[in-house]
Each structure stands twice: as structure tokens, then as C-alpha cells.
Amino acid sequence: MSIDERDRPVAPEADWDAAPGLLDGAMQLTLGPADCDLAYWITSVAQGTLRDRGVTGHHVDAKVPDFLKEPGPLREALILEFGFRGVSEEIATRLLAPYVEHAPGIPEMEFYATQLLDEARHARVFRNHLVELGMPADTLLRDLTEMSADYRRRVLQPVEDFTLEIVRDRKDFAGGVAVFAIVIEGVLAPAAELSERKWTPLSPATGEISRGTAIDEIRHLTVASTILKDHLAAHPESRDRIVEIIQAGVKMWDEVPDREFVIHREKLFQEGMAAHADLIGDYEIWPGVRMLDTTPDQRYDMADRWTEEMAEVRMAYMGLPPELLGGGGSAA
């Protein structure tokens, strides 16, 4: 190992303490695939973001509180949230294989290979956190399959089918980037931001897991935006096709019943939050608003608003009209 490699600092956006929040990072940073290659992932992510957190997604000193290991609405809300997110990330991992296969160059190939690994890690830490909450490890996969069956069929399957039709069947790499970065992660990222804010005052371990996955999502969103921006600049004739794909993706999200699943668990969170108000105190979930004063609908609607704000910035950066994403929603 050279001296330069040993001394190579962790990139600020991947540094556990220095990285911005997901929304700020996704709206303010500019990163491309050449910036986030395999060497970057090994040094700044594996040896940076994940230092001391590689196994569970949280530091050994960040504990799961005992009350989350006991039956109750708060524990049930967390099991549903992380269970569904774990299943979603597993599907995302499998969806990314054609992105690696059809990447037009080495930088794009290396980036999507690292994103595939990121999503697999996310799925793993979400699943394993459920074991930390007391779910039995030996039946976990079966239990998750049963618990998420309706959600997977009604919400995730349409997304999976739509994405594979474009990137695997059509072999449309740029169209696939638009689907994954703008439609899927562009909608999911604000929900992930909300998750981090919700759980941080209640469970150090849960908050850290959410923090680590959010740092990864900044990279996924910003690099993909640059890939698509550069593609549209080099191939302006593809603009109408990309716009059509985004519009179809937004229509798909409008039709999946994600809200009923999110609101169900937010109602459980509301009940559990009230029972542990002493731990939360005056903690503000967003500036000027105490988490204890929010409702399930308000939290869902705020994530929806964050989606729109983030879309305006990223779409403008790519030279696409932000109104293409009008009417989308938050998601589990």
C-alpha cells in the first residue's frame, strides 16, 4: 500500500460526522461516476462510513433500548418499517444486476456494482435489526416473507416489473437510470429521511442504521443525476423518451397503494411515541415543530413535500422540467 493510499482521507459526503443530511446532500452536492468509483467505495465507504459499523450498521455503543424489545405499538411500527424496507432493498439489489451488465462504460459499471452492494447491505442491516428487536433469527426470512406478502404484491411488484421492462428487456440503460434515481429513489429518499428523524431520539442503534443508509442514498441520487444529465447533453434526441419513462413511472407510483401501509405504521408509531414522550421531549422533527406535536398524516405529507422540493432541484440540474414529478407520493 502506498503512502498516498494510507493517508487518503474519507470524502466529506461519506464521513459519518461530516456528511450532510440526505435531503441537503441530494439537493446540494454534485458527484459523478468517476468521483465514486470502486476505489472511492473501498476507501471512503467501506473504510470510512462503515468503520466500526460494518456488521450491524450501528456502532457497538449505540444500543437498542429495552422497551423496543418488548411487545407494543412502537416495536410493531419499527418491525413493519424496517421489515418492508429490508424487502424493498433486497428487490433493489436484484434490480441493479442489469444496470451493471448494460453500463456503457467502466465508471458507470463500477458505480452500479457498488450501489448493488450498498443495497444488499441495507437489506441485511434492516433484517438483522429485527433480530436485535427480538424476532427469531432462524425463521426471520420466512416471517418477513409472510409479513410483507401483501405489500410486495401491491406496492413493490409493479415497481419491479416496470423497472425490469426498461433496463433488462429494452436494455435502456439511461431510461433505467431515470427510473431508479428519479422515480424510485427520488420518492423513497424523503421517507428514509423521515425514518432517521423519527427514530434518532428513541433508539441510538436504529437512528445510526438510518443515518448510514442515508449517507449511501446521497451518493446514489447525485451520481445517477449526473449520469442522466451527461447522457441528455450528449444525446438530446433521447429527451422525449426519458420524459415519457419518467411520466410513466410517476403514474405507476400514483396508482400503488403505498399510503395505506405507511399510515398504518405511522399510527402505531403515534401511539408508541405518546407512551415514551419523556424520551422525546422537545425534540424537533423539523425546524420549529416538535415530533410529539405531529400526526401520522402530517409526517406523511411532509415526506411528500420533501419529495417535491428535492425533485425541483435534481430535475433542474438535469435539464428536465420538475413538474414531471408532480403528484408523486411518499413511500414505505
mmCIF file of N, CA, C and O in Angstrom, residues 84-173:
data_model
loop_
_atom_site.group_PDB
_atom_site.id
_atom_site.type_symbol
_atom_site.label_atom_id
_atom_site.label_comp_id
_atom_site.label_asym_id
_atom_site.label_seq_id
_atom_site.Cartn_x
_atom_site.Cartn_y
_atom_site.Cartn_z
ATOM 1 N N PHE A 84 -40.360 -3.941 5.858
ATOM 2 C CA PHE A 84 -40.716 -3.559 4.487
ATOM 3 C C PHE A 84 -39.523 -2.927 3.768
ATOM 4 O O PHE A 84 -39.297 -3.172 2.581
ATOM 5 N N ARG A 85 -38.735 -2.118 4.494
ATOM 6 C CA ARG A 85 -37.555 -1.520 3.859
ATOM 7 C C ARG A 85 -36.534 -2.597 3.504
ATOM 8 O O ARG A 85 -35.879 -2.520 2.456
ATOM 9 N N GLY A 86 -36.404 -3.603 4.351
ATOM 10 C CA GLY A 86 -35.481 -4.685 4.053
ATOM 11 C C GLY A 86 -35.874 -5.432 2.786
ATOM 12 O O GLY A 86 -35.027 -5.749 1.941
ATOM 13 N N VAL A 87 -37.169 -5.716 2.640
ATOM 14 C CA VAL A 87 -37.658 -6.392 1.437
ATOM 15 C C VAL A 87 -37.459 -5.499 0.212
ATOM 16 O O VAL A 87 -37.037 -5.964 -0.859
ATOM 17 N N SER A 88 -37.722 -4.205 0.359
ATOM 18 C CA SER A 88 -37.540 -3.269 -0.752
ATOM 19 C C SER A 88 -36.087 -3.224 -1.198
ATOM 20 O O SER A 88 -35.789 -3.200 -2.408
ATOM 21 N N GLU A 89 -35.172 -3.217 -0.238
ATOM 22 C CA GLU A 89 -33.747 -3.153 -0.575
ATOM 23 C C GLU A 89 -33.271 -4.455 -1.202
ATOM 24 O O GLU A 89 -32.372 -4.453 -2.056
ATOM 25 N N GLU A 90 -33.839 -5.563 -0.781
ATOM 26 C CA GLU A 90 -33.489 -6.843 -1.421
ATOM 27 C C GLU A 90 -33.877 -6.816 -2.891
ATOM 28 O O GLU A 90 -33.100 -7.222 -3.777
ATOM 29 N N ILE A 91 -35.073 -6.331 -3.174
ATOM 30 C CA ILE A 91 -35.521 -6.233 -4.562
ATOM 31 C C ILE A 91 -34.637 -5.253 -5.333
ATOM 32 O O ILE A 91 -34.254 -5.505 -6.486
ATOM 33 N N ALA A 92 -34.284 -4.135 -4.707
ATOM 34 C CA ALA A 92 -33.408 -3.156 -5.363
ATOM 35 C C ALA A 92 -32.074 -3.791 -5.732
ATOM 36 O O ALA A 92 -31.530 -3.531 -6.814
ATOM 37 N N THR A 93 -31.540 -4.624 -4.852
ATOM 38 C CA THR A 93 -30.274 -5.300 -5.131
ATOM 39 C C THR A 93 -30.390 -6.146 -6.394
ATOM 40 O O THR A 93 -29.518 -6.104 -7.280
ATOM 41 N N ARG A 94 -31.454 -6.901 -6.493
ATOM 42 C CA ARG A 94 -31.639 -7.765 -7.651
ATOM 43 C C ARG A 94 -31.893 -6.949 -8.919
ATOM 44 O O ARG A 94 -31.445 -7.325 -10.018
ATOM 45 N N LEU A 95 -32.598 -5.836 -8.782
ATOM 46 C CA LEU A 95 -32.874 -4.990 -9.941
ATOM 47 C C LEU A 95 -31.610 -4.377 -10.530
ATOM 48 O O LEU A 95 -31.556 -4.064 -11.728
ATOM 49 N N LEU A 96 -30.591 -4.185 -9.700
ATOM 50 C CA LEU A 96 -29.397 -3.482 -10.158
ATOM 51 C C LEU A 96 -28.462 -4.345 -11.002
ATOM 52 O O LEU A 96 -27.557 -3.822 -11.656
ATOM 53 N N ALA A 97 -28.649 -5.650 -11.004
ATOM 54 C CA ALA A 97 -27.775 -6.507 -11.814
ATOM 55 C C ALA A 97 -27.768 -6.104 -13.291
ATOM 56 O O ALA A 97 -26.689 -6.000 -13.898
ATOM 57 N N PRO A 98 -28.918 -5.834 -13.926
ATOM 58 C CA PRO A 98 -28.875 -5.405 -15.326
ATOM 59 C C PRO A 98 -28.205 -4.036 -15.525
ATOM 60 O O PRO A 98 -27.697 -3.764 -16.614
ATOM 61 N N TYR A 99 -28.206 -3.203 -14.496
ATOM 62 C CA TYR A 99 -27.513 -1.911 -14.611
ATOM 63 C C TYR A 99 -26.008 -2.134 -14.755
ATOM 64 O O TYR A 99 -25.337 -1.450 -15.539
ATOM 65 N N VAL A 100 -25.488 -3.059 -13.990
ATOM 66 C CA VAL A 100 -24.072 -3.400 -14.108
ATOM 67 C C VAL A 100 -23.808 -3.995 -15.490
ATOM 68 O O VAL A 100 -22.833 -3.639 -16.166
ATOM 69 N N GLU A 101 -24.684 -4.874 -15.929
ATOM 70 C CA GLU A 101 -24.494 -5.548 -17.221
ATOM 71 C C GLU A 101 -24.519 -4.569 -18.387
ATOM 72 O O GLU A 101 -23.708 -4.679 -19.322
ATOM 73 N N HIS A 102 -25.430 -3.608 -18.364
ATOM 74 C CA HIS A 102 -25.636 -2.727 -19.507
ATOM 75 C C HIS A 102 -24.969 -1.354 -19.351
ATOM 76 O O HIS A 102 -25.173 -0.479 -20.203
ATOM 77 N N ALA A 103 -24.177 -1.168 -18.318
ATOM 78 C CA ALA A 103 -23.481 0.106 -18.139
ATOM 79 C C ALA A 103 -22.615 0.405 -19.362
ATOM 80 O O ALA A 103 -21.892 -0.469 -19.849
ATOM 81 N N PRO A 104 -22.662 1.629 -19.888
ATOM 82 C CA PRO A 104 -21.952 1.942 -21.135
ATOM 83 C C PRO A 104 -20.451 2.099 -20.986
ATOM 84 O O PRO A 104 -19.723 2.052 -21.974
ATOM 85 N N GLY A 105 -19.955 2.288 -19.768
ATOM 86 C CA GLY A 105 -18.528 2.474 -19.561
ATOM 87 C C GLY A 105 -18.099 1.912 -18.217
ATOM 88 O O GLY A 105 -18.926 1.545 -17.381
ATOM 89 N N ILE A 106 -16.801 1.872 -17.991
ATOM 90 C CA ILE A 106 -16.269 1.350 -16.736
ATOM 91 C C ILE A 106 -16.698 2.192 -15.530
ATOM 92 O O ILE A 106 -17.080 1.618 -14.493
ATOM 93 N N PRO A 107 -16.649 3.532 -15.592
ATOM 94 C CA PRO A 107 -17.086 4.307 -14.413
ATOM 95 C C PRO A 107 -18.514 3.978 -13.992
ATOM 96 O O PRO A 107 -18.795 3.811 -12.798
ATOM 97 N N GLU A 108 -19.410 3.877 -14.972
ATOM 98 C CA GLU A 108 -20.805 3.549 -14.646
ATOM 99 C C GLU A 108 -20.930 2.124 -14.121
ATOM 100 O O GLU A 108 -21.688 1.867 -13.182
ATOM 101 N N MET A 109 -20.172 1.210 -14.715
ATOM 102 C CA MET A 109 -20.213 -0.165 -14.252
ATOM 103 C C MET A 109 -19.741 -0.274 -12.806
ATOM 104 O O MET A 109 -20.372 -0.936 -11.974
ATOM 105 N N GLU A 110 -18.609 0.381 -12.491
ATOM 106 C CA GLU A 110 -18.092 0.314 -11.124
ATOM 107 C C GLU A 110 -19.062 0.962 -10.141
ATOM 108 O O GLU A 110 -19.292 0.443 -9.045
ATOM 109 N N PHE A 111 -19.635 2.087 -10.535
ATOM 110 C CA PHE A 111 -20.564 2.752 -9.614
ATOM 111 C C PHE A 111 -21.761 1.862 -9.304
ATOM 112 O O PHE A 111 -22.141 1.689 -8.137
ATOM 113 N N TYR A 112 -22.377 1.276 -10.326
ATOM 114 C CA TYR A 112 -23.564 0.458 -10.069
ATOM 115 C C TYR A 112 -23.220 -0.860 -9.383
ATOM 116 O O TYR A 112 -24.058 -1.420 -8.666
ATOM 117 N N ALA A 113 -22.000 -1.334 -9.567
ATOM 118 C CA ALA A 113 -21.570 -2.502 -8.793
ATOM 119 C C ALA A 113 -21.516 -2.151 -7.314
ATOM 120 O O ALA A 113 -21.915 -2.954 -6.452
ATOM 121 N N THR A 114 -21.045 -0.949 -6.994
ATOM 122 C CA THR A 114 -21.002 -0.545 -5.585
ATOM 123 C C THR A 114 -22.399 -0.253 -5.053
ATOM 124 O O THR A 114 -22.693 -0.539 -3.892
ATOM 125 N N GLN A 115 -23.271 0.298 -5.888
ATOM 126 C CA GLN A 115 -24.627 0.545 -5.404
ATOM 127 C C GLN A 115 -25.350 -0.774 -5.136
ATOM 128 O O GLN A 115 -26.111 -0.884 -4.164
ATOM 129 N N LEU A 116 -25.107 -1.760 -5.983
ATOM 130 C CA LEU A 116 -25.695 -3.075 -5.746
ATOM 131 C C LEU A 116 -25.279 -3.597 -4.376
ATOM 132 O O LEU A 116 -26.112 -4.107 -3.606
ATOM 133 N N LEU A 117 -24.001 -3.433 -4.052
ATOM 134 C CA LEU A 117 -23.517 -3.885 -2.744
ATOM 135 C C LEU A 117 -24.124 -3.045 -1.617
ATOM 136 O O LEU A 117 -24.473 -3.580 -0.555
ATOM 137 N N ASP A 118 -24.264 -1.747 -1.844
ATOM 138 C CA ASP A 118 -24.908 -0.884 -0.847
ATOM 139 C C ASP A 118 -26.315 -1.377 -0.522
ATOM 140 O O ASP A 118 -26.706 -1.479 0.646
ATOM 141 N N GLU A 119 -27.087 -1.660 -1.574
ATOM 142 C CA GLU A 119 -28.478 -2.060 -1.352
ATOM 143 C C GLU A 119 -28.545 -3.413 -0.647
ATOM 144 O O GLU A 119 -29.413 -3.631 0.216
ATOM 145 N N ALA A 120 -27.631 -4.314 -0.987
ATOM 146 C CA ALA A 120 -27.597 -5.602 -0.294
ATOM 147 C C ALA A 120 -27.269 -5.402 1.180
ATOM 148 O O ALA A 120 -27.835 -6.082 2.057
ATOM 149 N N ARG A 121 -26.353 -4.494 1.464
ATOM 150 C CA ARG A 121 -26.017 -4.197 2.863
ATOM 151 C C ARG A 121 -27.216 -3.601 3.585
ATOM 152 O O ARG A 121 -27.512 -3.964 4.729
ATOM 153 N N HIS A 122 -27.912 -2.679 2.943
ATOM 154 C CA HIS A 122 -29.091 -2.079 3.564
ATOM 155 C C HIS A 122 -30.108 -3.152 3.937
ATOM 156 O O HIS A 122 -30.647 -3.163 5.046
ATOM 157 N N ALA A 123 -30.385 -4.038 2.990
ATOM 158 C CA ALA A 123 -31.348 -5.107 3.266
ATOM 159 C C ALA A 123 -30.899 -5.934 4.459
ATOM 160 O O ALA A 123 -31.707 -6.299 5.322
ATOM 161 N N ARG A 124 -29.609 -6.214 4.528
ATOM 162 C CA ARG A 124 -29.077 -7.038 5.607
ATOM 163 C C ARG A 124 -29.210 -6.348 6.961
ATOM 164 O O ARG A 124 -29.658 -6.968 7.943
ATOM 165 N N VAL A 125 -28.839 -5.062 7.047
ATOM 166 C CA VAL A 125 -28.887 -4.405 8.355
ATOM 167 C C VAL A 125 -30.324 -4.163 8.797
ATOM 168 O O VAL A 125 -30.618 -4.225 10.000
ATOM 169 N N PHE A 126 -31.230 -3.919 7.868
ATOM 170 C CA PHE A 126 -32.633 -3.783 8.247
ATOM 171 C C PHE A 126 -33.157 -5.111 8.808
ATOM 172 O O PHE A 126 -33.829 -5.140 9.837
ATOM 173 N N ARG A 127 -32.844 -6.203 8.098
ATOM 174 C CA ARG A 127 -33.303 -7.521 8.571
ATOM 175 C C ARG A 127 -32.703 -7.852 9.933
ATOM 176 O O ARG A 127 -33.410 -8.274 10.862
ATOM 177 N N ASN A 128 -31.393 -7.679 10.052
ATOM 178 C CA ASN A 128 -30.724 -8.063 11.290
ATOM 179 C C ASN A 128 -31.139 -7.199 12.468
ATOM 180 O O ASN A 128 -31.076 -7.646 13.626
ATOM 181 N N HIS A 129 -31.570 -5.973 12.190
ATOM 182 C CA HIS A 129 -32.051 -5.127 13.284
ATOM 183 C C HIS A 129 -33.315 -5.720 13.893
ATOM 184 O O HIS A 129 -33.567 -5.555 15.092
ATOM 185 N N LEU A 130 -34.087 -6.415 13.089
ATOM 186 C CA LEU A 130 -35.289 -7.055 13.615
ATOM 187 C C LEU A 130 -34.926 -8.168 14.599
ATOM 188 O O LEU A 130 -35.647 -8.412 15.564
ATOM 189 N N VAL A 131 -33.803 -8.828 14.344
ATOM 190 C CA VAL A 131 -33.324 -9.826 15.298
ATOM 191 C C VAL A 131 -32.898 -9.140 16.593
ATOM 192 O O VAL A 131 -33.148 -9.654 17.695
ATOM 193 N N GLU A 132 -32.285 -7.961 16.471
ATOM 194 C CA GLU A 132 -31.918 -7.193 17.673
ATOM 195 C C GLU A 132 -33.162 -6.789 18.464
ATOM 196 O O GLU A 132 -33.091 -6.592 19.688
ATOM 197 N N LEU A 133 -34.294 -6.680 17.774
ATOM 198 C CA LEU A 133 -35.544 -6.342 18.456
ATOM 199 C C LEU A 133 -36.198 -7.568 19.088
ATOM 200 O O LEU A 133 -37.188 -7.430 19.802
ATOM 201 N N GLY A 134 -35.671 -8.746 18.780
ATOM 202 C CA GLY A 134 -36.196 -9.957 19.398
ATOM 203 C C GLY A 134 -36.874 -10.924 18.466
ATOM 204 O O GLY A 134 -37.349 -11.983 18.910
ATOM 205 N N MET A 135 -36.936 -10.602 17.163
ATOM 206 C CA MET A 135 -37.512 -11.569 16.232
ATOM 207 C C MET A 135 -36.551 -12.753 16.089
ATOM 208 O O MET A 135 -35.340 -12.577 16.069
ATOM 209 N N PRO A 136 -37.068 -13.991 16.003
ATOM 210 C CA PRO A 136 -36.191 -15.164 15.933
ATOM 211 C C PRO A 136 -35.416 -15.220 14.627
ATOM 212 O O PRO A 136 -35.992 -15.115 13.536
ATOM 213 N N ALA A 137 -34.090 -15.388 14.729
ATOM 214 C CA ALA A 137 -33.233 -15.389 13.548
ATOM 215 C C ALA A 137 -33.501 -16.584 12.646
ATOM 216 O O ALA A 137 -33.421 -16.471 11.414
ATOM 217 N N ASP A 138 -33.835 -17.724 13.221
ATOM 218 C CA ASP A 138 -33.955 -18.940 12.408
ATOM 219 C C ASP A 138 -35.186 -18.941 11.514
ATOM 220 O O ASP A 138 -35.230 -19.676 10.520
ATOM 221 N N THR A 139 -36.189 -18.126 11.837
ATOM 222 C CA THR A 139 -37.385 -18.053 10.989
ATOM 223 C C THR A 139 -37.570 -16.671 10.374
ATOM 224 O O THR A 139 -38.619 -16.382 9.811
ATOM 225 N N LEU A 140 -36.545 -15.824 10.474
ATOM 226 C CA LEU A 140 -36.694 -14.421 10.070
ATOM 227 C C LEU A 140 -37.106 -14.271 8.609
ATOM 228 O O LEU A 140 -38.043 -13.527 8.303
ATOM 229 N N LEU A 141 -36.420 -14.949 7.705
ATOM 230 C CA LEU A 141 -36.725 -14.784 6.283
ATOM 231 C C LEU A 141 -38.142 -15.234 5.970
ATOM 232 O O LEU A 141 -38.862 -14.571 5.208
ATOM 233 N N ARG A 142 -38.555 -16.341 6.548
ATOM 234 C CA ARG A 142 -39.928 -16.811 6.334
ATOM 235 C C ARG A 142 -40.937 -15.841 6.931
ATOM 236 O O ARG A 142 -41.961 -15.525 6.307
ATOM 237 N N ASP A 143 -40.639 -15.343 8.131
ATOM 238 C CA ASP A 143 -41.548 -14.407 8.779
ATOM 239 C C ASP A 143 -41.680 -13.120 7.967
ATOM 240 O O ASP A 143 -42.776 -12.562 7.835
ATOM 241 N N LEU A 144 -40.558 -12.631 7.420
ATOM 242 C CA LEU A 144 -40.599 -11.417 6.610
ATOM 243 C C LEU A 144 -41.387 -11.632 5.332
ATOM 244 O O LEU A 144 -42.130 -10.749 4.893
ATOM 245 N N THR A 145 -41.218 -12.788 4.722
ATOM 246 C CA THR A 145 -41.955 -13.091 3.502
ATOM 247 C C THR A 145 -43.452 -13.075 3.758
ATOM 248 O O THR A 145 -44.234 -12.511 2.976
ATOM 249 N N GLU A 146 -43.863 -13.669 4.872
ATOM 250 C CA GLU A 146 -45.291 -13.695 5.214
ATOM 251 C C GLU A 146 -45.799 -12.301 5.565
ATOM 252 O O GLU A 146 -46.882 -11.893 5.134
ATOM 253 N N MET A 147 -45.010 -11.560 6.353
ATOM 254 C CA MET A 147 -45.430 -10.240 6.806
ATOM 255 C C MET A 147 -45.576 -9.254 5.653
ATOM 256 O O MET A 147 -46.476 -8.405 5.655
ATOM 257 N N SER A 148 -44.712 -9.372 4.652
ATOM 258 C CA SER A 148 -44.669 -8.379 3.583
ATOM 259 C C SER A 148 -45.377 -8.815 2.307
ATOM 260 O O SER A 148 -45.311 -8.108 1.297
ATOM 261 N N ALA A 149 -46.047 -9.956 2.337
ATOM 262 C CA ALA A 149 -46.621 -10.516 1.114
ATOM 263 C C ALA A 149 -47.562 -9.535 0.415
ATOM 264 O O ALA A 149 -47.463 -9.315 -0.802
ATOM 265 N N ASP A 150 -48.471 -8.932 1.162
ATOM 266 C CA ASP A 150 -49.438 -8.010 0.563
ATOM 267 C C ASP A 150 -48.736 -6.750 0.056
ATOM 268 O O ASP A 150 -49.019 -6.264 -1.049
ATOM 269 N N TYR A 151 -47.796 -6.239 0.836
ATOM 270 C CA TYR A 151 -47.047 -5.047 0.446
ATOM 271 C C TYR A 151 -46.226 -5.327 -0.809
ATOM 272 O O TYR A 151 -46.191 -4.514 -1.737
ATOM 273 N N ARG A 152 -45.589 -6.478 -0.835
ATOM 274 C CA ARG A 152 -44.770 -6.808 -2.005
ATOM 275 C C ARG A 152 -45.634 -6.935 -3.252
ATOM 276 O O ARG A 152 -45.266 -6.436 -4.324
ATOM 277 N N ARG A 153 -46.772 -7.584 -3.132
ATOM 278 C CA ARG A 153 -47.629 -7.800 -4.299
ATOM 279 C C ARG A 153 -48.234 -6.508 -4.811
ATOM 280 O O ARG A 153 -48.252 -6.248 -6.013
ATOM 281 N N ARG A 154 -48.711 -5.666 -3.891
ATOM 282 C CA ARG A 154 -49.468 -4.488 -4.300
ATOM 283 C C ARG A 154 -48.609 -3.253 -4.546
ATOM 284 O O ARG A 154 -48.984 -2.394 -5.349
ATOM 285 N N VAL A 155 -47.474 -3.142 -3.869
ATOM 286 C CA VAL A 155 -46.641 -1.945 -3.998
ATOM 287 C C VAL A 155 -45.345 -2.232 -4.750
ATOM 288 O O VAL A 155 -44.989 -1.508 -5.688
ATOM 289 N N LEU A 156 -44.615 -3.256 -4.342
ATOM 290 C CA LEU A 156 -43.283 -3.482 -4.900
ATOM 291 C C LEU A 156 -43.297 -4.183 -6.252
ATOM 292 O O LEU A 156 -42.460 -3.885 -7.111
ATOM 293 N N GLN A 157 -44.219 -5.117 -6.457
ATOM 294 C CA GLN A 157 -44.215 -5.861 -7.718
ATOM 295 C C GLN A 157 -44.410 -4.961 -8.937
ATOM 296 O O GLN A 157 -43.709 -5.131 -9.952
ATOM 297 N N PRO A 158 -45.341 -3.996 -8.896
ATOM 298 C CA PRO A 158 -45.461 -3.096 -10.054
ATOM 299 C C PRO A 158 -44.184 -2.309 -10.328
ATOM 300 O O PRO A 158 -43.825 -2.087 -11.486
ATOM 301 N N VAL A 159 -43.486 -1.906 -9.276
ATOM 302 C CA VAL A 159 -42.226 -1.174 -9.444
ATOM 303 C C VAL A 159 -41.172 -2.075 -10.069
ATOM 304 O O VAL A 159 -40.444 -1.676 -10.989
ATOM 305 N N GLU A 160 -41.092 -3.304 -9.576
ATOM 306 C CA GLU A 160 -40.121 -4.267 -10.089
ATOM 307 C C GLU A 160 -40.375 -4.557 -11.563
ATOM 308 O O GLU A 160 -39.448 -4.527 -12.390
ATOM 309 N N ASP A 161 -41.618 -4.810 -11.924
ATOM 310 C CA ASP A 161 -41.962 -5.125 -13.308
ATOM 311 C C ASP A 161 -41.641 -3.948 -14.228
ATOM 312 O O ASP A 161 -41.092 -4.132 -15.327
ATOM 313 N N PHE A 162 -41.991 -2.756 -13.784
ATOM 314 C CA PHE A 162 -41.774 -1.554 -14.596
ATOM 315 C C PHE A 162 -40.287 -1.343 -14.859
ATOM 316 O O PHE A 162 -39.861 -1.082 -15.982
ATOM 317 N N THR A 163 -39.471 -1.476 -13.813
ATOM 318 C CA THR A 163 -38.037 -1.242 -13.941
ATOM 319 C C THR A 163 -37.378 -2.271 -14.848
ATOM 320 O O THR A 163 -36.585 -1.920 -15.734
ATOM 321 N N LEU A 164 -37.691 -3.547 -14.641
ATOM 322 C CA LEU A 164 -37.066 -4.605 -15.438
ATOM 323 C C LEU A 164 -37.467 -4.518 -16.906
ATOM 324 O O LEU A 164 -36.664 -4.838 -17.796
ATOM 325 N N GLU A 165 -38.664 -4.077 -17.167
ATOM 326 C CA GLU A 165 -39.098 -3.962 -18.556
ATOM 327 C C GLU A 165 -38.216 -2.966 -19.308
ATOM 328 O O GLU A 165 -37.895 -3.160 -20.495
ATOM 329 N N ILE A 166 -37.771 -1.927 -18.604
ATOM 330 C CA ILE A 166 -36.960 -0.895 -19.250
ATOM 331 C C ILE A 166 -35.492 -1.275 -19.313
ATOM 332 O O ILE A 166 -34.868 -1.257 -20.380
ATOM 333 N N VAL A 167 -34.909 -1.645 -18.164
ATOM 334 C CA VAL A 167 -33.452 -1.838 -18.133
ATOM 335 C C VAL A 167 -33.033 -3.232 -18.590
ATOM 336 O O VAL A 167 -31.971 -3.406 -19.204
ATOM 337 N N ARG A 168 -33.835 -4.255 -18.335
ATOM 338 C CA ARG A 168 -33.456 -5.616 -18.727
ATOM 339 C C ARG A 168 -33.992 -5.984 -20.102
ATOM 340 O O ARG A 168 -33.254 -6.450 -20.972
ATOM 341 N N ASP A 169 -35.302 -5.725 -20.310
ATOM 342 C CA ASP A 169 -35.919 -6.146 -21.564
ATOM 343 C C ASP A 169 -35.585 -5.200 -22.714
ATOM 344 O O ASP A 169 -35.209 -5.635 -23.800
ATOM 345 N N ARG A 170 -35.708 -3.897 -22.466
ATOM 346 C CA ARG A 170 -35.365 -2.927 -23.517
ATOM 347 C C ARG A 170 -33.859 -2.648 -23.589
ATOM 348 O O ARG A 170 -33.390 -2.074 -24.555
ATOM 349 N N LYS A 171 -33.141 -3.012 -22.526
ATOM 350 C CA LYS A 171 -31.703 -2.705 -22.417
ATOM 351 C C LYS A 171 -31.450 -1.203 -22.544
ATOM 352 O O LYS A 171 -30.463 -0.751 -23.131
ATOM 353 N N ASP A 172 -32.360 -0.432 -21.960
ATOM 354 C CA ASP A 172 -32.281 1.033 -21.989
ATOM 355 C C ASP A 172 -31.621 1.499 -20.694
ATOM 356 O O ASP A 172 -32.287 1.722 -19.682
ATOM 357 N N PHE A 173 -30.301 1.644 -20.715
ATOM 358 C CA PHE A 173 -29.571 1.996 -19.502
ATOM 359 C C PHE A 173 -29.985 3.371 -18.987
ATOM 360 O O PHE A 173 -30.286 3.529 -17.795
#
